[in-house]
CSV table of C-alpha atoms in Angstrom, one decimal:
chain,number,residue,atom,x,y,z
A,1,UNK,CA,-6.3,-100.4,-39.9
A,2,UNK,CA,-8.1,-103.7,-40.1
A,3,UNK,CA,-11.7,-103.0,-39.0
A,4,UNK,CA,-11.3,-105.3,-35.8
A,5,UNK,CA,-8.1,-103.4,-34.8
A,6,UNK,CA,-9.9,-100.0,-34.6
A,7,UNK,CA,-13.0,-101.6,-33.5
A,8,UNK,CA,-10.7,-102.9,-30.5
A,9,UNK,CA,-8.9,-99.8,-29.6
A,10,UNK,CA,-12.3,-98.2,-29.5
A,11,UNK,CA,-13.3,-100.1,-26.4
A,12,UNK,CA,-9.8,-99.8,-25.0
A,13,UNK,CA,-10.9,-95.8,-25.3
A,14,UNK,CA,-14.2,-96.9,-23.5
A,15,UNK,CA,-12.0,-97.8,-21.0
A,16,UNK,CA,-10.3,-95.2,-20.2
A,17,UNK,CA,-12.9,-93.2,-20.8
A,18,UNK,CA,-16.7,-93.7,-20.4
A,19,UNK,CA,-17.9,-92.7,-23.4
A,20,UNK,CA,-16.9,-91.8,-27.3
A,21,UNK,CA,-17.6,-90.0,-29.5
A,22,UNK,CA,-18.6,-91.1,-33.4
A,23,UNK,CA,-16.7,-87.1,-34.7
A,24,UNK,CA,-14.3,-87.5,-32.5
A,25,UNK,CA,-14.0,-91.4,-33.6
A,26,UNK,CA,-14.0,-91.4,-37.8
A,27,UNK,CA,-11.2,-87.7,-37.3
A,28,UNK,CA,-8.5,-89.9,-35.4
A,29,UNK,CA,-9.4,-92.8,-37.0
A,30,UNK,CA,-9.3,-90.7,-40.7
A,31,UNK,CA,-12.6,-93.3,-41.6
A,32,UNK,CA,-15.9,-92.1,-42.6
A,33,UNK,CA,-18.9,-90.7,-39.7
A,34,UNK,CA,-21.1,-93.9,-41.3
A,35,UNK,CA,-18.3,-96.7,-41.1
A,36,UNK,CA,-17.8,-95.7,-36.5
A,37,UNK,CA,-21.8,-96.0,-36.9
A,38,UNK,CA,-21.7,-99.7,-37.6
A,39,UNK,CA,-18.5,-100.7,-35.4
A,40,UNK,CA,-20.7,-98.8,-32.5
A,41,UNK,CA,-23.7,-101.4,-33.6
A,42,UNK,CA,-21.5,-104.2,-34.2
A,43,UNK,CA,-19.9,-103.2,-30.4
A,44,UNK,CA,-23.0,-102.8,-29.0
A,45,UNK,CA,-24.7,-105.9,-30.7
A,46,UNK,CA,-21.6,-108.2,-29.5
A,47,UNK,CA,-22.6,-106.7,-25.5
A,48,UNK,CA,-18.8,-105.0,-25.6
A,49,UNK,CA,-20.8,-101.3,-25.3
A,50,UNK,CA,-23.8,-98.8,-25.1
A,51,UNK,CA,-24.9,-97.0,-28.4
A,52,UNK,CA,-26.7,-93.7,-27.0
A,53,UNK,CA,-27.6,-90.2,-29.3
A,54,UNK,CA,-23.5,-89.4,-31.0
A,55,UNK,CA,-21.7,-92.3,-30.0
A,56,UNK,CA,-21.0,-95.0,-27.3
A,57,UNK,CA,-20.6,-95.7,-23.2
A,58,UNK,CA,-18.7,-97.7,-21.5
A,59,UNK,CA,-21.2,-100.7,-20.2
A,60,UNK,CA,-22.0,-100.2,-16.2
A,61,UNK,CA,-18.6,-101.9,-14.3
A,62,UNK,CA,-15.0,-102.3,-15.2
A,63,UNK,CA,-14.6,-103.7,-19.0
A,64,UNK,CA,-11.6,-105.8,-18.5
A,65,UNK,CA,-9.2,-106.9,-22.1
A,66,UNK,CA,-6.5,-107.9,-23.1
A,67,UNK,CA,-4.8,-105.7,-25.5
A,68,UNK,CA,-1.6,-107.8,-27.6
A,69,UNK,CA,-2.4,-109.7,-24.5
A,70,UNK,CA,-2.1,-107.5,-21.2
A,71,UNK,CA,-4.4,-106.1,-20.0
A,72,UNK,CA,-5.1,-102.6,-20.2
A,73,UNK,CA,-5.4,-100.4,-17.6
A,74,UNK,CA,-6.5,-95.9,-17.2
A,75,UNK,CA,-3.0,-95.3,-17.2
A,76,UNK,CA,-0.6,-92.9,-19.2
A,77,UNK,CA,0.8,-95.9,-20.3
A,78,UNK,CA,-2.4,-97.5,-21.3
A,79,UNK,CA,-3.9,-94.9,-23.0
A,80,UNK,CA,-0.2,-94.2,-25.4
A,81,UNK,CA,0.2,-98.1,-26.1
A,82,UNK,CA,-3.1,-98.2,-27.0
A,83,UNK,CA,-2.9,-95.9,-29.3
A,84,UNK,CA,0.6,-97.1,-31.1
A,85,UNK,CA,2.7,-94.4,-29.6
A,86,UNK,CA,4.8,-95.4,-27.7
A,87,UNK,CA,5.8,-99.8,-28.1
A,88,UNK,CA,5.7,-102.3,-24.7
A,89,UNK,CA,9.0,-101.3,-22.6
A,90,UNK,CA,7.1,-98.5,-21.1
A,91,UNK,CA,7.0,-94.4,-21.5
A,92,UNK,CA,10.9,-94.1,-22.2
A,93,UNK,CA,10.8,-90.3,-21.6
A,94,UNK,CA,8.1,-87.9,-21.0
A,95,UNK,CA,6.1,-88.0,-24.4
A,96,UNK,CA,5.9,-84.2,-26.5
A,97,UNK,CA,3.3,-82.6,-27.7
A,98,UNK,CA,5.0,-83.1,-31.0
A,99,UNK,CA,5.9,-87.0,-30.3
A,100,UNK,CA,2.4,-87.0,-29.8
A,101,UNK,CA,1.0,-85.4,-33.3
A,102,UNK,CA,-2.1,-83.7,-31.3
A,103,UNK,CA,-3.8,-86.9,-29.5
A,104,UNK,CA,-4.7,-85.8,-26.9
A,105,UNK,CA,-8.0,-86.5,-24.8
A,106,UNK,CA,-11.3,-86.7,-26.6
A,107,UNK,CA,-13.6,-83.8,-26.0
A,108,UNK,CA,-10.9,-82.0,-23.8
A,109,UNK,CA,-8.6,-80.3,-27.1
A,110,UNK,CA,-6.0,-81.3,-24.3
A,111,UNK,CA,-2.3,-82.3,-26.2
A,112,UNK,CA,-1.1,-85.7,-23.3
A,113,UNK,CA,2.7,-84.3,-22.2
A,114,UNK,CA,1.5,-80.7,-23.1
A,115,UNK,CA,0.7,-77.7,-21.1
A,116,UNK,CA,-3.3,-78.0,-21.1
A,117,UNK,CA,-4.3,-76.2,-23.5
A,118,UNK,CA,-5.6,-73.0,-22.7
A,119,UNK,CA,-10.1,-72.4,-22.9
A,120,UNK,CA,-12.1,-70.9,-25.4
A,121,UNK,CA,-13.3,-67.7,-24.8
A,122,UNK,CA,-16.8,-66.8,-23.3
A,123,UNK,CA,-19.6,-65.3,-25.2
A,124,UNK,CA,-22.1,-62.7,-24.4
A,125,UNK,CA,-24.6,-65.9,-23.6
A,126,UNK,CA,-22.5,-68.2,-21.5
A,127,UNK,CA,-21.3,-70.2,-23.9
A,128,UNK,CA,-18.2,-71.1,-25.9
A,129,UNK,CA,-17.0,-69.2,-29.1
A,130,UNK,CA,-17.3,-70.4,-31.7
A,131,UNK,CA,-13.6,-71.8,-33.7
A,132,UNK,CA,-12.6,-73.9,-35.8
A,133,UNK,CA,-11.1,-76.5,-33.4
A,134,UNK,CA,-14.6,-77.6,-33.6
A,135,UNK,CA,-16.2,-80.6,-34.8
A,136,UNK,CA,-17.6,-81.0,-37.7
A,137,UNK,CA,-21.0,-79.3,-37.8
A,138,UNK,CA,-20.5,-78.7,-34.2
A,139,UNK,CA,-19.7,-74.7,-35.6
A,140,UNK,CA,-22.6,-74.0,-37.1
A,141,UNK,CA,-24.9,-76.2,-34.4
A,142,UNK,CA,-23.5,-74.2,-31.7
A,143,UNK,CA,-24.7,-70.8,-34.1
A,144,UNK,CA,-27.8,-72.3,-34.3
A,145,UNK,CA,-28.0,-72.6,-30.8
A,146,UNK,CA,-27.1,-69.6,-29.4
A,147,UNK,CA,-29.3,-67.4,-31.9
A,148,UNK,CA,-32.1,-70.3,-30.5
A,149,UNK,CA,-31.7,-69.6,-27.5
A,150,UNK,CA,-31.8,-65.9,-27.6
A,151,UNK,CA,-35.8,-66.3,-28.2
A,152,UNK,CA,-36.6,-68.0,-24.6
A,153,UNK,CA,-37.5,-65.4,-22.1
A,154,UNK,CA,-37.9,-65.5,-18.5
A,155,UNK,CA,-40.4,-67.4,-17.1
A,156,UNK,CA,-41.0,-70.5,-21.0
A,157,UNK,CA,-42.4,-73.2,-20.3
A,158,UNK,CA,-39.9,-75.0,-24.2
A,159,UNK,CA,-39.2,-78.8,-25.0
A,160,UNK,CA,-36.4,-79.7,-26.1
A,161,UNK,CA,-36.4,-82.9,-28.5
A,162,UNK,CA,-33.4,-85.3,-29.5
A,163,UNK,CA,-31.3,-83.4,-31.2
A,164,UNK,CA,-27.7,-83.1,-30.4
A,165,UNK,CA,-28.8,-79.3,-31.6
A,166,UNK,CA,-31.0,-79.1,-28.7
A,167,UNK,CA,-27.5,-80.8,-26.0
A,168,UNK,CA,-25.4,-77.7,-26.7
A,169,UNK,CA,-28.7,-75.0,-25.9
A,170,UNK,CA,-29.2,-77.4,-22.8
A,171,UNK,CA,-25.5,-76.2,-21.9
A,172,UNK,CA,-25.9,-72.6,-22.5
A,173,UNK,CA,-29.4,-72.7,-20.7
A,174,UNK,CA,-27.5,-74.3,-17.6
A,175,UNK,CA,-25.1,-71.5,-17.7
A,176,UNK,CA,-27.8,-68.6,-18.3
A,177,UNK,CA,-30.5,-67.2,-15.8
A,178,UNK,CA,-33.5,-67.3,-16.7
A,179,UNK,CA,-35.6,-69.6,-15.2
A,180,UNK,CA,-37.6,-71.5,-16.9
A,181,UNK,CA,-39.6,-75.6,-17.3
A,182,UNK,CA,-37.4,-76.7,-19.8
A,183,UNK,CA,-39.0,-80.5,-21.1
A,184,UNK,CA,-37.5,-83.2,-22.7
A,185,UNK,CA,-37.3,-86.7,-23.5
A,186,UNK,CA,-33.7,-86.8,-24.5
A,187,UNK,CA,-31.4,-88.0,-21.5
A,188,UNK,CA,-28.3,-85.6,-22.1
A,189,UNK,CA,-30.8,-82.7,-21.3
A,190,UNK,CA,-31.9,-84.0,-18.0
A,191,UNK,CA,-27.6,-84.5,-17.8
A,192,UNK,CA,-27.8,-81.2,-18.3
A,193,UNK,CA,-30.5,-79.4,-16.3
A,194,UNK,CA,-30.7,-81.6,-13.5
A,195,UNK,CA,-30.0,-79.3,-10.4
A,196,UNK,CA,-29.6,-76.4,-12.3
A,197,UNK,CA,-30.9,-73.9,-9.4
A,198,UNK,CA,-33.4,-71.0,-12.1
A,199,UNK,CA,-34.7,-74.8,-14.3
A,200,UNK,CA,-37.3,-77.5,-13.7
A,201,UNK,CA,-36.5,-80.6,-15.7
A,202,UNK,CA,-39.0,-82.7,-16.6
A,203,UNK,CA,-38.8,-86.6,-18.8
A,204,UNK,CA,-41.8,-86.7,-20.9
A,205,UNK,CA,-40.7,-91.0,-20.0
A,206,UNK,CA,-41.4,-93.2,-22.2
A,207,UNK,CA,-39.6,-96.1,-24.0
A,208,UNK,CA,-36.1,-95.3,-23.7
A,209,UNK,CA,-34.2,-95.7,-27.5
A,210,UNK,CA,-30.5,-96.5,-25.9
A,211,UNK,CA,-29.4,-95.5,-29.3
A,212,UNK,CA,-31.2,-92.5,-29.1
A,213,UNK,CA,-30.3,-91.8,-26.3
A,214,UNK,CA,-34.2,-90.6,-25.9
A,215,UNK,CA,-37.8,-91.4,-25.1
A,216,UNK,CA,-39.8,-91.8,-28.2
A,217,UNK,CA,-42.9,-94.1,-29.6
A,218,UNK,CA,-46.3,-94.3,-29.1
A,219,UNK,CA,-46.1,-94.3,-25.1
A,220,UNK,CA,-44.4,-90.8,-25.4
A,221,UNK,CA,-46.9,-89.7,-27.5
A,222,UNK,CA,-49.4,-89.9,-25.3
A,223,UNK,CA,-48.2,-88.6,-22.2
A,224,UNK,CA,-46.6,-85.3,-24.2
A,225,UNK,CA,-51.4,-85.3,-25.5
A,226,UNK,CA,-52.2,-83.0,-22.1
A,227,UNK,CA,-48.9,-80.6,-22.7
A,228,UNK,CA,-48.7,-77.2,-23.5
A,229,UNK,CA,-45.6,-75.5,-24.0
A,230,UNK,CA,-44.3,-72.4,-25.2
A,231,UNK,CA,-42.1,-72.7,-27.5
A,232,UNK,CA,-41.1,-76.0,-28.9
A,233,UNK,CA,-36.9,-76.6,-30.8
A,234,UNK,CA,-37.5,-78.8,-33.1
A,235,UNK,CA,-34.5,-81.1,-34.6
A,236,UNK,CA,-34.7,-82.1,-37.9
A,237,UNK,CA,-32.1,-85.0,-39.8
A,238,UNK,CA,-33.0,-83.6,-43.2
A,239,UNK,CA,-34.9,-81.1,-45.1
A,240,UNK,CA,-36.4,-81.0,-48.2
A,241,UNK,CA,-37.1,-77.3,-50.0
A,242,UNK,CA,-38.8,-78.6,-52.8
A,243,UNK,CA,-41.1,-80.9,-51.0
A,244,UNK,CA,-41.3,-77.7,-47.9
A,245,UNK,CA,-40.7,-81.2,-46.2
A,246,UNK,CA,-39.3,-82.1,-42.8
A,247,UNK,CA,-37.6,-85.6,-42.7
A,248,UNK,CA,-36.6,-87.3,-39.7
A,249,UNK,CA,-34.6,-91.3,-39.6
A,250,UNK,CA,-36.5,-92.4,-37.0
A,251,UNK,CA,-40.1,-92.5,-37.0
A,252,UNK,CA,-40.9,-93.1,-33.0
A,253,UNK,CA,-38.3,-90.4,-33.1
A,254,UNK,CA,-40.8,-88.5,-35.6
A,255,UNK,CA,-44.1,-88.4,-34.4
A,256,UNK,CA,-43.3,-87.5,-30.1
A,257,UNK,CA,-41.5,-84.2,-32.1
A,258,UNK,CA,-44.6,-84.1,-34.8
A,259,UNK,CA,-47.2,-84.2,-31.3
A,260,UNK,CA,-44.9,-81.2,-30.1
A,261,UNK,CA,-45.5,-78.9,-32.7
A,262,UNK,CA,-49.4,-79.6,-32.8
A,263,UNK,CA,-48.6,-78.3,-28.6
A,264,UNK,CA,-46.9,-75.2,-29.1
A,265,UNK,CA,-47.4,-72.0,-29.3
A,266,UNK,CA,-44.0,-71.1,-30.9
A,267,UNK,CA,-42.0,-73.9,-32.8
A,268,UNK,CA,-39.2,-73.9,-33.9
A,269,UNK,CA,-37.1,-75.5,-36.9
A,270,UNK,CA,-33.2,-75.8,-35.8
A,271,UNK,CA,-31.4,-76.1,-39.3
A,272,UNK,CA,-27.6,-75.9,-39.4
A,273,UNK,CA,-26.5,-75.5,-43.0
A,274,UNK,CA,-26.1,-79.6,-43.3
A,275,UNK,CA,-29.3,-80.4,-43.1
A,276,UNK,CA,-30.8,-79.0,-46.4
A,277,UNK,CA,-30.7,-81.4,-49.4
A,278,UNK,CA,-30.7,-84.0,-46.8
A,279,UNK,CA,-33.8,-86.6,-47.0
A,280,UNK,CA,-34.6,-88.9,-43.6
A,281,UNK,CA,-37.0,-92.0,-44.4
A,282,UNK,CA,-39.4,-90.4,-42.1
A,283,UNK,CA,-41.7,-86.9,-42.7
A,284,UNK,CA,-43.0,-85.3,-40.0
A,285,UNK,CA,-43.8,-81.8,-41.0
A,286,UNK,CA,-43.9,-78.9,-43.3
A,287,UNK,CA,-42.0,-76.0,-43.2
A,288,UNK,CA,-45.3,-74.0,-43.6
A,289,UNK,CA,-45.4,-75.6,-39.6
A,290,UNK,CA,-43.1,-74.1,-38.5
A,291,UNK,CA,-43.2,-70.5,-36.6
A,292,UNK,CA,-39.4,-69.5,-37.4
A,293,UNK,CA,-37.1,-71.4,-38.9
A,294,UNK,CA,-33.2,-70.8,-37.2
A,295,UNK,CA,-30.0,-71.3,-39.4
A,296,UNK,CA,-26.0,-70.5,-39.5
A,297,UNK,CA,-26.5,-70.8,-43.6
A,298,UNK,CA,-24.8,-68.3,-46.0
A,299,UNK,CA,-25.8,-69.8,-49.2
A,300,UNK,CA,-28.4,-67.1,-51.4
A,301,UNK,CA,-29.9,-70.0,-53.4
A,302,UNK,CA,-31.8,-71.7,-49.8
A,303,UNK,CA,-31.7,-68.3,-48.1
A,304,UNK,CA,-33.8,-67.1,-50.9
A,305,UNK,CA,-35.5,-70.4,-51.3
A,306,UNK,CA,-36.9,-70.0,-47.8
A,307,UNK,CA,-38.0,-66.7,-48.1
A,308,UNK,CA,-40.5,-67.5,-50.9
A,309,UNK,CA,-41.6,-70.7,-48.8
A,310,UNK,CA,-42.8,-67.7,-46.2
A,311,UNK,CA,-40.7,-69.1,-43.3
A,312,UNK,CA,-39.4,-66.5,-41.6
A,313,UNK,CA,-35.9,-67.1,-41.0
A,314,UNK,CA,-33.6,-66.4,-38.1
A,315,UNK,CA,-29.9,-66.2,-38.9
A,316,UNK,CA,-27.1,-67.4,-36.2
A,317,UNK,CA,-24.7,-65.5,-33.8
């Protein structure tokens, strides 16, 4: 598939769904996540979508386009035609699950034209059980989020920074019963916790980075200076066990993480297995700055190095 054709289909999915996920698109089109990120960045520069953390969203107002000379409409026929599953003549009968090749609505696990897929079982924390159906990498993040939730006590004042794992932790907080004050610079976390009766959700404010879907930069750091937290949960782009460096891909985001670490009594580093060995462009902390590291890794060499560094390691569920 040519790049332009792929981007046209991404725009069509945005019109139908309102939002697309980077990992889901990479799987759907059989390309790398990096290729999808470049597609979304190009579409955003063209003013055709809005980049957010982990994907993109439809522009405000209806996005009307022409696909293969026909107006795209948010219907089953439009979706199947967009994905090349039927021709312009129409459905020609209800599609079967086999004819769809397992394709369905992104994020729902539901096949079009088939019985809905049963919801995954709920775990003791109120979250979904981790299965092989998770997007690549999400299984580890969910496991880390579930372990992190156990470190939160009723009445805590916690900070969740811009991190996909923290977005998953917010889901657990939203369905739990713990009375909390949650401060965050991530829009997705605010969206999930606003209106939850036992949670007071506070946004930091500051410069809104649309690509990160959060507030970052010097203004956010200044607003954070007087705020104290009993616990902070910090994500990272990478961890270098040789230099003990904890890194971010964005200096503005990293400076916020650095400020929060200074303001929290207990600080937890959220690190799924994929973070080890990857190094970002900005070092915002050392491993020894954290009270503990929460990880899903089972690699004996990694665990041994963490032990030698002296960082308490909390293994995920």
